[in-house]
Coordinates of C-alpha atoms in Angstrom, one line a residue:
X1 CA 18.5 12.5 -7.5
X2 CA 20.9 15.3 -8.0
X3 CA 22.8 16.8 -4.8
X4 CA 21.0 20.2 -4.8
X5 CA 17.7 18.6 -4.4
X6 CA 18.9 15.5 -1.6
X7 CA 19.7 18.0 0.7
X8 CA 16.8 20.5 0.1
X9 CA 14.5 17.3 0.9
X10 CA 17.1 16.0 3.7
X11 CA 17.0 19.2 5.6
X12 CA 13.1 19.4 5.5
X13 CA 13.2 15.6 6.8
X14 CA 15.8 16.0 9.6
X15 CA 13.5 19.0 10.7
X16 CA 10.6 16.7 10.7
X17 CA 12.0 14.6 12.7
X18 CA 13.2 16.4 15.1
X19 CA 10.0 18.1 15.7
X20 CA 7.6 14.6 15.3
X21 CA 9.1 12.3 17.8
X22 CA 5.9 12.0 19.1
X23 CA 4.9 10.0 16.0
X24 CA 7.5 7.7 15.7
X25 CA 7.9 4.4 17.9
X26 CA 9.8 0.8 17.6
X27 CA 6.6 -1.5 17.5
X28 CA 5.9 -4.1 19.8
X29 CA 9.0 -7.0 20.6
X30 CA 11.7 -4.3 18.8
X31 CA 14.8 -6.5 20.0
X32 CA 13.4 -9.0 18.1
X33 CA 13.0 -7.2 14.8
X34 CA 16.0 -6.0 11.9
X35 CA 15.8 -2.7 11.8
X36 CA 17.0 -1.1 8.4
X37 CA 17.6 2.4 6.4
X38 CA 18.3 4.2 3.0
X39 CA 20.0 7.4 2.7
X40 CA 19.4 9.8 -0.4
X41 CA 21.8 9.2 -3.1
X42 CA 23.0 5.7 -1.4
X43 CA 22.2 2.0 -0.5
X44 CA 20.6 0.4 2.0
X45 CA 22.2 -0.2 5.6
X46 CA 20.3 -3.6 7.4
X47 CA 20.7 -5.6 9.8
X48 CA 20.5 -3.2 12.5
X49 CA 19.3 -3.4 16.5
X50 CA 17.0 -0.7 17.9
X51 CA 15.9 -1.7 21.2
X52 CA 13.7 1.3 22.4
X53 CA 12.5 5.1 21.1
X54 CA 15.4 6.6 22.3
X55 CA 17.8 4.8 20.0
X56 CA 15.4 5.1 17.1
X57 CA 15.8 9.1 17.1
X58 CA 19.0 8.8 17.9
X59 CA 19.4 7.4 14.4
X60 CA 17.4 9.4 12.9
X61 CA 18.7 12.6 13.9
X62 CA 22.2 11.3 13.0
X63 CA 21.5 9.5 9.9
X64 CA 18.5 11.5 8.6
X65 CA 17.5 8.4 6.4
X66 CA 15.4 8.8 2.8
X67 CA 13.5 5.7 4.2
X68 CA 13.2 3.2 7.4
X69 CA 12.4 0.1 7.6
X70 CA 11.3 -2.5 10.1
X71 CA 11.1 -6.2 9.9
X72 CA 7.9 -7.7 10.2
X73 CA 9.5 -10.9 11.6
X74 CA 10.6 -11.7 15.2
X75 CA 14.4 -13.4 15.2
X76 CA 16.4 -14.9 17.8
X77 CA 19.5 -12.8 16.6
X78 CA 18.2 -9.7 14.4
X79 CA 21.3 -8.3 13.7
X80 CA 23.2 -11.2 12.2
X81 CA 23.2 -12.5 8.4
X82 CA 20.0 -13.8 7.0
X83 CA 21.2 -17.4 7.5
X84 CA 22.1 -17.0 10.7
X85 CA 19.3 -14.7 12.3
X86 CA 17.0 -17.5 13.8
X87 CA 13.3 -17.2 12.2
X88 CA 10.4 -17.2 15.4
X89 CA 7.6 -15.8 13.3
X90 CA 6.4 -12.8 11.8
X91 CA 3.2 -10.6 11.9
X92 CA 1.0 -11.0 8.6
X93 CA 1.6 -7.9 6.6
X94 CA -0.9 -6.8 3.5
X95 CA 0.3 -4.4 0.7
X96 CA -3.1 -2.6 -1.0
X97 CA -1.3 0.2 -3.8
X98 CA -3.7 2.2 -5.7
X99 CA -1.6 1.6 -8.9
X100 CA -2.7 -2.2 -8.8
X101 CA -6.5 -1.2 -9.1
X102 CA -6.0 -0.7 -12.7
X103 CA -8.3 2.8 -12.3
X104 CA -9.6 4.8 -15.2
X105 CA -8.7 8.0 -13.1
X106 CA -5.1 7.2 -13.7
X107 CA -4.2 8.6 -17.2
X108 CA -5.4 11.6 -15.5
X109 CA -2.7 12.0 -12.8
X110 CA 0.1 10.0 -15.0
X111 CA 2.9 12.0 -16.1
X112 CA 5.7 10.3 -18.2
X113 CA 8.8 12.3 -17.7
X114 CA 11.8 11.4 -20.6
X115 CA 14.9 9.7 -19.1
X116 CA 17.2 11.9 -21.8
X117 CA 16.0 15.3 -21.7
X118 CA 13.3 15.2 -18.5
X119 CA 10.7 16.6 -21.1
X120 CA 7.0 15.8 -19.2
X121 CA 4.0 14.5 -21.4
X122 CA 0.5 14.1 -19.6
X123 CA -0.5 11.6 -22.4
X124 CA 1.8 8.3 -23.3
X125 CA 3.8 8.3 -26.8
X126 CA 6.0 5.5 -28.1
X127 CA 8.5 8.2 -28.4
X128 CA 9.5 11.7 -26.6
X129 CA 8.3 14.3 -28.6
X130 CA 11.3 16.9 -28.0
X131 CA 14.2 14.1 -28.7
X132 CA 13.0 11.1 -29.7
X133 CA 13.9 9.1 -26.7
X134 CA 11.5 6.0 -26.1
X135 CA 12.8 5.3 -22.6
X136 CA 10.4 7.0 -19.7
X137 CA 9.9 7.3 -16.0
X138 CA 6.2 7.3 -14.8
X139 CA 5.2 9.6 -12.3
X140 CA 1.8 9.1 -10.6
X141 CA 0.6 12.1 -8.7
X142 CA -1.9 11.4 -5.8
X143 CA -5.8 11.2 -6.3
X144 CA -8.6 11.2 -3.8
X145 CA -10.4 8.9 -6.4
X146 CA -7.2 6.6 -6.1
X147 CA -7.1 7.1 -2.1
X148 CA -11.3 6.0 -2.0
X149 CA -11.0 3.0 -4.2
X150 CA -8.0 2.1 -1.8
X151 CA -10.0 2.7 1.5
X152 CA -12.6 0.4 0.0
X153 CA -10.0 -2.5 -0.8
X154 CA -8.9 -2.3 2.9
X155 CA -12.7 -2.6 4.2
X156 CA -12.8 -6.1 2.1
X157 CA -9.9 -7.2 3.7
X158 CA -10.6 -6.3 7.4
X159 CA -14.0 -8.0 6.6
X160 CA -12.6 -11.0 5.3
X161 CA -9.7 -11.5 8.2
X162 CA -12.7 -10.6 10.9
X163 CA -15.3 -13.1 9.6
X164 CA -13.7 -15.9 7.4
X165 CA -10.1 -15.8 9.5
X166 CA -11.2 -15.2 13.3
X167 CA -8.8 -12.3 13.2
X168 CA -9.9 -9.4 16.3
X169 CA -10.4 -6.1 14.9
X170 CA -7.7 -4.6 17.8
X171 CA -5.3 -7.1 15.8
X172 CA -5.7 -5.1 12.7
X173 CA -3.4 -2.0 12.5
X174 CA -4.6 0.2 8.8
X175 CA -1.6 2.9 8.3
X176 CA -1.5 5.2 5.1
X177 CA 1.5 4.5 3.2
X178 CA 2.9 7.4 2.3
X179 CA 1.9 7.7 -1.0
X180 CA -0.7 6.0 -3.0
X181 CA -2.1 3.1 -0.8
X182 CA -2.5 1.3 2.8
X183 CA -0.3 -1.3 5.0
X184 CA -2.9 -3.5 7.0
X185 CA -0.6 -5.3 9.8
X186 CA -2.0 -8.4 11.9
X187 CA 0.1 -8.8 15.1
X188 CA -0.1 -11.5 18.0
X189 CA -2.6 -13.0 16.2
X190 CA -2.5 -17.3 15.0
X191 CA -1.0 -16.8 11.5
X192 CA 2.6 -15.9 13.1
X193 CA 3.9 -19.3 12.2
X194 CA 2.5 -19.6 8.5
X195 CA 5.7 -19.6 6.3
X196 CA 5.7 -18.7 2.6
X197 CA 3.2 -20.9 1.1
X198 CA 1.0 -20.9 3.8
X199 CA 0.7 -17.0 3.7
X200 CA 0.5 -17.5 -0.5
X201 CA -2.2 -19.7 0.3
X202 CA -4.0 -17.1 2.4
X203 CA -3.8 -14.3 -0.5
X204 CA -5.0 -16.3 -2.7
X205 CA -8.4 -17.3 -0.7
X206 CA -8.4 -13.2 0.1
X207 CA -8.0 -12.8 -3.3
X208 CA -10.5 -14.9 -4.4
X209 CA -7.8 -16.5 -6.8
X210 CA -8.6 -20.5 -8.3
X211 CA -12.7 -20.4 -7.7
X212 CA -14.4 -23.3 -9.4
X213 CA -17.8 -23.3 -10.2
X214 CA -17.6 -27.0 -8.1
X215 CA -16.8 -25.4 -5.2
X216 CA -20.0 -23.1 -5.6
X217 CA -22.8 -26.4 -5.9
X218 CA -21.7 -26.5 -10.0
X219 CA -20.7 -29.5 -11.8
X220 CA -19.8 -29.8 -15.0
X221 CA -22.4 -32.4 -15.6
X222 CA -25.4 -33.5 -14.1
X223 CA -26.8 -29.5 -13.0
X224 CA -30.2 -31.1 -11.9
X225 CA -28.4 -31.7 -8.7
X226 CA -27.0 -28.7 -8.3
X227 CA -26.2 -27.5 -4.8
X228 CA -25.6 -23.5 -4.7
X229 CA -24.2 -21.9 -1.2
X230 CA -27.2 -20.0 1.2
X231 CA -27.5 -16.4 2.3
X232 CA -26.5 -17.8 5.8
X233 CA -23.3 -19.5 4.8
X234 CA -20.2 -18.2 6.2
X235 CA -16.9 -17.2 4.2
X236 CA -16.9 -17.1 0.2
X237 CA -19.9 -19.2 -0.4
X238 CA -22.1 -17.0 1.5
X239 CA -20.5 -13.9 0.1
X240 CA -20.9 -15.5 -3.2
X241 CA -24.9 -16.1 -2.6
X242 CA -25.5 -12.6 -1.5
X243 CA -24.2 -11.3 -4.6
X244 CA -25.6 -13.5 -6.9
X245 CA -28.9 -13.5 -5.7
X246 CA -29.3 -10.1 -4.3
X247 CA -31.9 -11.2 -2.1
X248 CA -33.6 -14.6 -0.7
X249 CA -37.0 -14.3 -2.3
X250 CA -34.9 -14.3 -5.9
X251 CA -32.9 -17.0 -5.4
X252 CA -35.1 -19.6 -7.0
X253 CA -35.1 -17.6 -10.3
X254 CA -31.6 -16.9 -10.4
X255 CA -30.2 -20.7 -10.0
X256 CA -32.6 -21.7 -12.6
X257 CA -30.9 -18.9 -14.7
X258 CA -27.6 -20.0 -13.6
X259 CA -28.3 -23.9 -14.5
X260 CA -29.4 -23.3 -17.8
X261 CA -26.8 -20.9 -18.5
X262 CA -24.1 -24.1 -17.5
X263 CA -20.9 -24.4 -16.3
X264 CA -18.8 -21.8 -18.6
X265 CA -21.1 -18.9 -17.9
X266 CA -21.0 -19.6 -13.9
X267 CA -16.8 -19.3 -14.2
X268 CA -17.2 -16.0 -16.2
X269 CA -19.4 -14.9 -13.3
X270 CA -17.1 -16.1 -10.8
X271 CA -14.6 -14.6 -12.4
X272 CA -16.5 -11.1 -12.2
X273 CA -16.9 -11.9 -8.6
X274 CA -13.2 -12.1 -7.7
X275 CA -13.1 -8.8 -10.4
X276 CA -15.3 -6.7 -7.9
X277 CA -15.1 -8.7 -4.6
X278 CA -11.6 -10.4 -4.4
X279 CA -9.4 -7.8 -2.1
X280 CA -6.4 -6.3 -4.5
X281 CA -3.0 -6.9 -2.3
X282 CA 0.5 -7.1 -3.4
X283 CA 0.8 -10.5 -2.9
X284 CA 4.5 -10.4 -2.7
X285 CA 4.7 -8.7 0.2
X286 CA 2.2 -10.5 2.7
X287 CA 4.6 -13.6 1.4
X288 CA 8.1 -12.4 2.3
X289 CA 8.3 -13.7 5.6
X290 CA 11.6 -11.9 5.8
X291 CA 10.8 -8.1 4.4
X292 CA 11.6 -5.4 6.0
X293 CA 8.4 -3.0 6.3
X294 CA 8.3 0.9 5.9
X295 CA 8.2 2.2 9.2
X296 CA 4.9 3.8 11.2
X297 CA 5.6 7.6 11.3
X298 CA 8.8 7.5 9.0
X299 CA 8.9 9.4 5.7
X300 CA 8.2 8.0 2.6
X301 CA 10.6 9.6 0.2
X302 CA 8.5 8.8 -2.9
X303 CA 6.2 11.7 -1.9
X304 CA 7.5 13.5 1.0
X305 CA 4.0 12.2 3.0
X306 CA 4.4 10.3 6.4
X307 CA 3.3 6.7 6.7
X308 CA 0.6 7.1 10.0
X309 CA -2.1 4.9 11.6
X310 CA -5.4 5.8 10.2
X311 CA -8.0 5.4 13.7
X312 CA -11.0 6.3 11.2
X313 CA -10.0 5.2 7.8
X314 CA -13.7 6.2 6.3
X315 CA -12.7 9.8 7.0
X316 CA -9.1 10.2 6.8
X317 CA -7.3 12.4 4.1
X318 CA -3.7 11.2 3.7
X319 CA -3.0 14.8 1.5
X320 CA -3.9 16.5 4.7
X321 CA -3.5 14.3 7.9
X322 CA -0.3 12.8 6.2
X323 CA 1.3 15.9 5.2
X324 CA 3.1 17.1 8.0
X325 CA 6.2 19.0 6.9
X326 CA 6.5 22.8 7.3
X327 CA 5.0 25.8 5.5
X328 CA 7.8 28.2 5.0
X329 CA 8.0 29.0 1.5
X330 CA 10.4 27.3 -0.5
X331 CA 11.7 28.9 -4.1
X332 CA 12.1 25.8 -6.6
X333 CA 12.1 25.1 -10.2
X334 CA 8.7 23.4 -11.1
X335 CA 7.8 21.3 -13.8
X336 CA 4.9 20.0 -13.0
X337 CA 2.1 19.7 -15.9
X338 CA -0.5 18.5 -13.8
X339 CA -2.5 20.2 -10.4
X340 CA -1.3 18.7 -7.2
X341 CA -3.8 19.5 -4.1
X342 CA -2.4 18.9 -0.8
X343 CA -3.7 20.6 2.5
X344 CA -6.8 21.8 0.8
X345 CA -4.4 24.0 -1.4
X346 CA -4.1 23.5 -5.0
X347 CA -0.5 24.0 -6.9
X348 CA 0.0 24.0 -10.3
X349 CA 0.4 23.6 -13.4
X350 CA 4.0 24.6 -13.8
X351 CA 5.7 24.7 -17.0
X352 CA 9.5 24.9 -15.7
X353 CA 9.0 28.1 -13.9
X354 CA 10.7 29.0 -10.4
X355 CA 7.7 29.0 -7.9
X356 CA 7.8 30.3 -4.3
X357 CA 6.0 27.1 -2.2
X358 CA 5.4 25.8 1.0
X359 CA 7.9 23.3 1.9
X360 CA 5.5 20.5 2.5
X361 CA 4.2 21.2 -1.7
X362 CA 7.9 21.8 -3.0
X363 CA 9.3 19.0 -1.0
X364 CA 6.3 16.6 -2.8
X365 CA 7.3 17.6 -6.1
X366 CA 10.8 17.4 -5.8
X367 CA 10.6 13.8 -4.3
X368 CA 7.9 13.0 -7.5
X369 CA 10.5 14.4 -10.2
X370 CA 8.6 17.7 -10.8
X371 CA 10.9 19.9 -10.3
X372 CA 14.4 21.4 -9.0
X373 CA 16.0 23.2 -6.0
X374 CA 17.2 26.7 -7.4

């Protein structure tokens, strides 16, 4: 990011969080967790001890980080070396990114800027058209379509960790990112011990990853004695039943169908089923026992939005309840092909033209790549 534009976005962050303390907390057992930041233009400092609020704004104010990070681990010694730091557990951390949802809405709000001459095309070439240059950065603005398909992902997976995993809903924390997607934490809950595999394990039944039609009543051979999950059963083979048979006066009809059809055309239908009712998480993420977490009510510097709790995530807007810097107007060079809505306003297109903005749209647009502090 070039100078100019760090400390246009740097100041609009240090006055954000000087002003929205009142968001920003250490969460629960914050001796216990390794704190970490990144500054604009620089690396990451980890490794860090922040035992209460007070020290967190502290280090904000001084630092004015890009990014902040928390662990989602517990150690005995936080602030020493990975080897050395002690493991005692960690909460159970789920990643849901609207980019993994493979939407059709996104060639719509997909911009693929030129990494030689920052020329912006709104439809993907094999080459730039103004010099040639086959190397791009993608830029994905943000999409209520994206945000709902999202929202739904994270209903999947609350269900799922409620029903099948015994998980109490005040264990669940939903936040909005910060830019295209949700964190779902679990704290104090039984999974605190899993390590890697075990958590891998866990995605992959939330996933719905590796169903066989044998685990569903379907054997390769002998289908007379087929044995296909209720309506009452619990976990994946009642999910499984519901959606295959719709309701119970049709499910008669529909494992006849299903045992004729055989064993190959039960997989492509499980297969479907993980398609449209396996939840889509990072998988990564929920496995790093060790990762150090975006922080609740910190900035995320990929969009200029702040990462916040959503208490009712069937209503909540994240380009209006997220976007929470100011509103004086801001002059910048904007190059943005696309319209951007945030706070019910709409902005753009630009074609490389200096804009008067509020801060909270010129700030988003700088931190995407669309434009330039004058």
């Amino acid at each position: 990011m070039n100078e100019k534009n760090a400390l246009l976005i740097e100041s609009a962050f240090k006055e954000y969080y000087f002003n929205r303390f009142d968001l920003i907390h250490v969460p629960q057992k914050a001796t216990e967790r390794e704190f970490g930041y990144q500054k604009f233009n620089s690396g990451m400092t980890r490794h860090l001890v922040i035992k209460n609020d007070k020290e967190l704004h502290l280090l904000l104010m001084r630092e004015v980080p890009s990014d902040v990070y928390c662990s989602n681990a517990y150690y005995s010694f936080p602030n020493l070396s990975m080897s050395e730091k002690d493991w005692k557990g960690a909460d159970l951390i789920f990643d849901i990114d609207a980019k993994d949802l493979a939407l059709p809405c996104r060639k719509d709000h997909t911009i693929f800027k030129c990494n030689s001459c920052n020329n912006h095309m709104i439809e993907f070439q094999s080459q730039c058209s103004k010099c040639g240059s086959t190397k791009f950065d993608i830029v994905s603005v943000g999409c209520m379509n994206c945000i709902s398909e999202s929202k739904k992902e994270v209903t999947k997976l609350v269900d799922i960790l409620t029903t099948d995993l015994n998980v109490k809903k005040e264990q669940i924390e939903v936040y909005f990112s910060g830019n295209e997607g949700f964190h779902v934490r679990v704290t104090n809950a039984d999974y605190e011990q899993l390590g890697s595999q075990e958590r891998a394990d866990l995605v992959d039944y939330i996933m719905f990853n590796g169903a066989i039609p044998e685990s569903f009543g379907i054997k390769r051979q002998n289908n007379s004695k087929t044995s296909l999950p209720t309506f009452e059963e619990k976990g994946w083979r009642g999910r499984v039943a519901r959606k295959l048979f719709s309701s119970k006066s049709k499910a008669p009809k529909v494992t006849r169908e299903i045992i004729t059809s055989g064993y190959s055309a039960f997989q492509v239908q499980l297969e479907e089923i993980k398609r449209t009712m396996g939840v889509r998480v990072d998988p990564k993420v929920t496995m790093d026992i060790h990762r150090i977490f975006r922080l609740e009510g910190s900035i995320n510097s990929k969009s200029g939005l702040s990462k916040i709790q959503c208490i009712n995530l069937d209503s909540f807007d994240p380009f209006l309840e997220a976007c929470l810097l100011g509103d004086d107007d801001i002059d910048i060079m904007a190059d943005c092909p696309i319209q951007i809505r945030l706070k019910n306003k709409k902005f753009g297109p630009f074609n490389n033209e200096i804009v008067s903005l509020p801060k909270y749209a010129a700030v988003y647009m700088l931190c995407k790549g669309l434009g330039n502090a004058t």
